[in-house]
Coordinates of C-alpha atoms and ligand atoms in Angstrom, one line a residue:
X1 CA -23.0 -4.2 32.6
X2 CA -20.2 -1.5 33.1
X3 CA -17.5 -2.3 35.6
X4 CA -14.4 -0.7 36.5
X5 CA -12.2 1.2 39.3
X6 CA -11.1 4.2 40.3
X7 CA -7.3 3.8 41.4
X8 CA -5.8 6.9 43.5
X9 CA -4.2 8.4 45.7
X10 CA -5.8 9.8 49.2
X11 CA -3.8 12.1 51.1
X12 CA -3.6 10.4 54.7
X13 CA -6.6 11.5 56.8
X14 CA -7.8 14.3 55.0
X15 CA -11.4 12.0 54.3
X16 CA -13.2 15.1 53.2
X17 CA -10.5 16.4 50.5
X18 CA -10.0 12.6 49.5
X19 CA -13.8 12.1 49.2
X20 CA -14.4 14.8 46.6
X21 CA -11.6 14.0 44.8
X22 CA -12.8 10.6 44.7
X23 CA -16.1 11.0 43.8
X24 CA -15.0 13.6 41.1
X25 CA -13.0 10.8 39.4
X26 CA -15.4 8.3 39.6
X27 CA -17.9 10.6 37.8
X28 CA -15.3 11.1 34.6
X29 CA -16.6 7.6 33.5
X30 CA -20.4 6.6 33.5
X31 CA -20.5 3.2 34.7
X32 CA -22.8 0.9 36.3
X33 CA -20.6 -0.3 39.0
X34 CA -17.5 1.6 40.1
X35 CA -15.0 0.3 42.8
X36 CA -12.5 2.0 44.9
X37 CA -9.4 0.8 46.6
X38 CA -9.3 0.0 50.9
X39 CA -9.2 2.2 53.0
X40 CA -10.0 4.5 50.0
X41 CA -10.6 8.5 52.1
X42 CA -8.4 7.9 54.9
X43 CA -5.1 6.6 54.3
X44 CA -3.6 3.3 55.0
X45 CA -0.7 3.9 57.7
X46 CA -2.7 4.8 61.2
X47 CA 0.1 5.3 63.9
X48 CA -2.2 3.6 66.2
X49 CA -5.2 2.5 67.3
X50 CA -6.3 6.1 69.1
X51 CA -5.4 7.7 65.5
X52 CA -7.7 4.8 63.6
X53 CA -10.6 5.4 65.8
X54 CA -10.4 9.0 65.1
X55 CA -10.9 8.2 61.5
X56 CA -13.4 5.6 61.6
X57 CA -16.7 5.9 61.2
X58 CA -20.2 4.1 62.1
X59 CA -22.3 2.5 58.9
X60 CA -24.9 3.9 58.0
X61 CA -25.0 7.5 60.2
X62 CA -21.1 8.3 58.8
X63 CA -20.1 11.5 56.8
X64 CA -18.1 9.2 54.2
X65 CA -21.1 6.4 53.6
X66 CA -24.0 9.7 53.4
X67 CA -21.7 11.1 51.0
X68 CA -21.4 7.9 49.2
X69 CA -24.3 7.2 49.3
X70 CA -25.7 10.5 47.6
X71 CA -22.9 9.7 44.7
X72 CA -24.3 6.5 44.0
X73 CA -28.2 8.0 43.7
X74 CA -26.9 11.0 41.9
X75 CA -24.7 8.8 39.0
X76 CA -26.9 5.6 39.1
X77 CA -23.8 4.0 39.8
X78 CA -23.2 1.0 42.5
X79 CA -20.2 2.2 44.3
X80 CA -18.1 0.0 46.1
X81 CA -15.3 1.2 48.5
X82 CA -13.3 0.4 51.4
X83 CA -13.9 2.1 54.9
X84 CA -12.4 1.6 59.1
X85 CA -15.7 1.0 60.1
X86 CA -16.5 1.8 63.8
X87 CA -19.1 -0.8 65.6
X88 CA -19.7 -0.7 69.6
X89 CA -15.7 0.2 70.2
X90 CA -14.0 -2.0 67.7
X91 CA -13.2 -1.2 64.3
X92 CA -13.4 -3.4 61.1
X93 CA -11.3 -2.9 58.0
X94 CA -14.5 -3.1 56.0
X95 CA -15.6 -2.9 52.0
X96 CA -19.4 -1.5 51.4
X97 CA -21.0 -1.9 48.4
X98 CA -23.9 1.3 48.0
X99 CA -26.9 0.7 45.4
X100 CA -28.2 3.8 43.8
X101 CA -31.2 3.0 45.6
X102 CA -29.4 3.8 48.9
X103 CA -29.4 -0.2 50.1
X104 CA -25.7 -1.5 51.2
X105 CA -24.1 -4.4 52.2
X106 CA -20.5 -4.7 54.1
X107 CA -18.5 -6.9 54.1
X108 CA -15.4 -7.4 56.8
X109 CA -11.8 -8.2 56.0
X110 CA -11.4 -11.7 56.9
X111 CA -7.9 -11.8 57.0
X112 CA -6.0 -9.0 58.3
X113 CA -2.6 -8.1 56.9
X114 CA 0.9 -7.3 58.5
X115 CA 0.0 -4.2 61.5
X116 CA -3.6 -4.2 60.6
X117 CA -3.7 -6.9 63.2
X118 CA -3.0 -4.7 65.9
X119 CA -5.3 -1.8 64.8
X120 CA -8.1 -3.7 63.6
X121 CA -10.8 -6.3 64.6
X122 CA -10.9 -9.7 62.3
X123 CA -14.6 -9.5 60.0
X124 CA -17.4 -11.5 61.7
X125 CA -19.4 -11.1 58.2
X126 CA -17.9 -13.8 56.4
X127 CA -18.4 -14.3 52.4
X128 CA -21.8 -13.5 51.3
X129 CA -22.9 -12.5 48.0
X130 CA -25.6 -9.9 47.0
X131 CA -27.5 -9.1 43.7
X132 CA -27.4 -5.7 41.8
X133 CA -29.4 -5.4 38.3
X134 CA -29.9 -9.2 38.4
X135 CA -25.7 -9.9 38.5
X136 CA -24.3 -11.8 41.8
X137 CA -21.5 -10.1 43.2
X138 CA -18.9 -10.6 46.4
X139 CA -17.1 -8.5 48.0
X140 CA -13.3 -9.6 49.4
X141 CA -10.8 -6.7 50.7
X142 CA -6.7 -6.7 50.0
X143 CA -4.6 -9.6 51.7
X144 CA -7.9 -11.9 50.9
X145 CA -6.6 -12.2 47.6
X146 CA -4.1 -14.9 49.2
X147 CA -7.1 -17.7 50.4
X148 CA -8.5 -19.2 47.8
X149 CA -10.8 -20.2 49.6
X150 CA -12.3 -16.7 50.2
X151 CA -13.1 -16.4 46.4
X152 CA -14.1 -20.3 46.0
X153 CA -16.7 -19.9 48.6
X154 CA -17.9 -16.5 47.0
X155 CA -17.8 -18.3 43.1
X156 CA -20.0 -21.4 44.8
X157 CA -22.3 -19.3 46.6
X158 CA -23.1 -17.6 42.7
X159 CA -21.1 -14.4 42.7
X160 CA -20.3 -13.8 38.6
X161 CA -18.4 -10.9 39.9
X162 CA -15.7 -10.2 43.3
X163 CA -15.4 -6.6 44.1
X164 CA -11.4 -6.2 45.9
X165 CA -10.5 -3.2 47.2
X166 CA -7.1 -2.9 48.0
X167 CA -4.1 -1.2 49.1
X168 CA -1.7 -3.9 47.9
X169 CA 1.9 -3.5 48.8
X170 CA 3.0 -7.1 47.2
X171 CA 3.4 -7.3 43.7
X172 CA 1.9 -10.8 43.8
X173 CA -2.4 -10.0 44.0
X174 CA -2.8 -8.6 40.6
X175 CA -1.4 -12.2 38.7
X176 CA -3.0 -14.3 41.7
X177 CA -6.7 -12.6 40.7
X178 CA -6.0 -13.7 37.5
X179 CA -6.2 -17.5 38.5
X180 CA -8.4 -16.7 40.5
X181 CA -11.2 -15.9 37.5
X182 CA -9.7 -19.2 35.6
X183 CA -10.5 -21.4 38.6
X184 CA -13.8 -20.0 39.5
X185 CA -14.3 -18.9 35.7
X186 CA -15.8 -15.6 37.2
X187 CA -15.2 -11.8 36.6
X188 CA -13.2 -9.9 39.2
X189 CA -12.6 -6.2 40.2
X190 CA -9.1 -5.4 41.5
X191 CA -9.1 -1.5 42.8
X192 CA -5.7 -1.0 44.1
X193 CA -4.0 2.8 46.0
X194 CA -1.1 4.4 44.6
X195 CA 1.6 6.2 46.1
X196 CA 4.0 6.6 49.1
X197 CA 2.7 6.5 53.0
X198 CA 5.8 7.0 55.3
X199 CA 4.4 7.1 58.8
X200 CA 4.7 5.4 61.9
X201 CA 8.1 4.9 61.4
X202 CA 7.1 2.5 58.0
X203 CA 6.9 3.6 54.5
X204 CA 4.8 2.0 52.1
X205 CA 4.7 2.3 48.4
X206 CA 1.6 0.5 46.5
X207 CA 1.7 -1.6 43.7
X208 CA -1.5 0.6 41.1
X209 CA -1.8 -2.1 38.5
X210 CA -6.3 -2.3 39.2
X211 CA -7.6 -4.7 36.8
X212 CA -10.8 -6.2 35.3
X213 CA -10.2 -10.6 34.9
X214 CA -12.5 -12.0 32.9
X215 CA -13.2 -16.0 33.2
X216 CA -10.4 -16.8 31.0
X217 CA -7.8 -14.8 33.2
X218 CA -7.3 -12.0 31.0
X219 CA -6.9 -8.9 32.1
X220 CA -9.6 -6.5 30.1
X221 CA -8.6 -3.1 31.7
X222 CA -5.9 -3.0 33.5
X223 CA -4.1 0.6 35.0
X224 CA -0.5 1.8 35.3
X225 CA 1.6 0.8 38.8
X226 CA 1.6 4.8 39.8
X227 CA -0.5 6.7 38.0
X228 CA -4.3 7.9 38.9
X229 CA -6.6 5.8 36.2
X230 CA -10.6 6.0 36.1
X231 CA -11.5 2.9 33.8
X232 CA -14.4 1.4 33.3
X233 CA -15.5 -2.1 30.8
X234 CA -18.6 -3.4 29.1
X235 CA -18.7 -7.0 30.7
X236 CA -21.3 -10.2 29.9
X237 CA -22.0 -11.6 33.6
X238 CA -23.7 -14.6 31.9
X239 CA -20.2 -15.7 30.6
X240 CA -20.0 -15.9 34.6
X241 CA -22.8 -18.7 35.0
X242 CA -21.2 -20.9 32.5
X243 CA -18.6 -23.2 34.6
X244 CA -17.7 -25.5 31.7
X245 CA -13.8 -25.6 30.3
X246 CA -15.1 -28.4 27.7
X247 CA -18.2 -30.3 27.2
X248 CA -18.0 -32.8 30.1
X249 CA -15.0 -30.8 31.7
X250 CA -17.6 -28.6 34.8
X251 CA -15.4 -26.9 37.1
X252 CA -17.9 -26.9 39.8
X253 CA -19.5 -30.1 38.8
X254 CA -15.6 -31.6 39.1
X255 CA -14.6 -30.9 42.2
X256 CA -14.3 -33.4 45.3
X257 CA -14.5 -31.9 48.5
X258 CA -14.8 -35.2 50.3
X259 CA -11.0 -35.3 49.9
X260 CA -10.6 -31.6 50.7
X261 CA -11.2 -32.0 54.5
X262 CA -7.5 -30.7 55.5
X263 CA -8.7 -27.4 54.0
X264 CA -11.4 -27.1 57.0
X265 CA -8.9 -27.8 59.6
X266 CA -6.7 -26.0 61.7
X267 CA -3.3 -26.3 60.6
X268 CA -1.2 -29.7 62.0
Ligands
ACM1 C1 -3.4 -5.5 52.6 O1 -4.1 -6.4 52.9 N1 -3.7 -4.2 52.7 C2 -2.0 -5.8 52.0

């Protein structure tokens, strides 16, 4: 299976210009699976709610998931990508994932980052894993990264890959994802933004640096901090199913969560 990112830069709320663009780098590189960064057509810095709900948009009857859509039958190509999605008033910092068959699953940020928590609603979807050409796969979005738990539950559940769009202003996700594959010896996609957003009265530079992790923690493609990069890798999901660091050493088989119990608890 071919996996890989498209890392960019969209011009704040122009979805339409951002969208072609997009979808004209994506189709560079012929890949099974492409994923694209948060927020990925409209921009990242909304000055405020009235501004975000002008931008989002419903799932499936949108302009941005049609057009998706119509990429992913055209180029074969799963197409995953993050989206302000509007439901009944409230908006959701969501990733979708788009089959070339037209099915999609989304996926809502769980944990929202920094200002996102006044602009957006917390994701009622929690982790759930969906299968494309017989390969598991999970989707997490950005700030994420930073619970553990998020991927964990994905990893247990049978994802052999986690899809992350992001728009990562930390330098910290990138080497995190890393451990992340070691721990849950699982492939991950990292699609990070690039460029500057200086807007309500904030400026923002993001950190580029997308990746491919493999089970071991390396890094098999990885892209510049600010340059655009279309990148795509052949990749062995089986390597995936195989939890083992040494014969009797099972990573999954290992673990003790009857002593993990503080982890399912509200802070002290
Ligand atoms: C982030 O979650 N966009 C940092």
């Amino acid at each position: 299976m071919k996996v890989g990112f498209v890392q960019f830069k969209p011009q704040f709320g122009k979805v339409r210009e951002n969208l072609q663009r997009g979808i004209e780098l994506m189709k560079s590189v012929d890949a099974d699976l492409m994923v694209f960064p948060e927020l990925a057509f409209t921009g990242y810095l909304f000055e405020d709610r009235t501004e975000l709900e002008a931008l989002a948009e419903p799932i499936p009857h949108g302009y941005t998931f049609r057009t998706i859509q119509e990429a992913a039958r055209e180029t074969g190509t799963a197409i995953v990508y993050g989206a302000p999605e509007e439901v009944k008033g409230a908006v959701f910092n969501s990733a979708v994932a788009v089959l070339p068959d037209g099915g999609f699953f989304i996926y809502r940020k769980a944990h929202l980052f920094d200002r996102e928590k006044l602009l957006f609603k917390p994701g009622d979807t929690g982790f759930f894993v969906f299968e494309f050409r017989g390969v598991k796969m999970g989707m997490i979005v950005c700030y994420d990264w930073a619970f553990p738990e998020a991927t964990r539950s994905l990893a247990l559940l049978g994802a052999q890959i986690v899809l992350h769009p992001a728009n990562l202003v930390l330098p910290y996700a990138q080497r995190a994802m890393r451990i992340r594959s070691i721990e849950n010896r699982i492939f991950t996609i990292t699609a990070n933004r690039i460029g500057t957003e200086e807007r309500a009265g904030l400026k923002l530079t993001f950190t580029g640096w997308s990746q491919v992790t493999a089970p071991n923690g390396e890094a098999l493609i990885e892209a510049e901090r600010d340059t655009e990069a279309v990148m795509a890798v052949e990749i062995d999901p089986e390597e995936a199913l195989n939890k083992k660091f040494t014969e009797l050493t099972d990573i999954f088989d290992d673990r003790r969560p009857e002593l993990y119990t503080a982890i399912v608890k509200e802070r002290a």
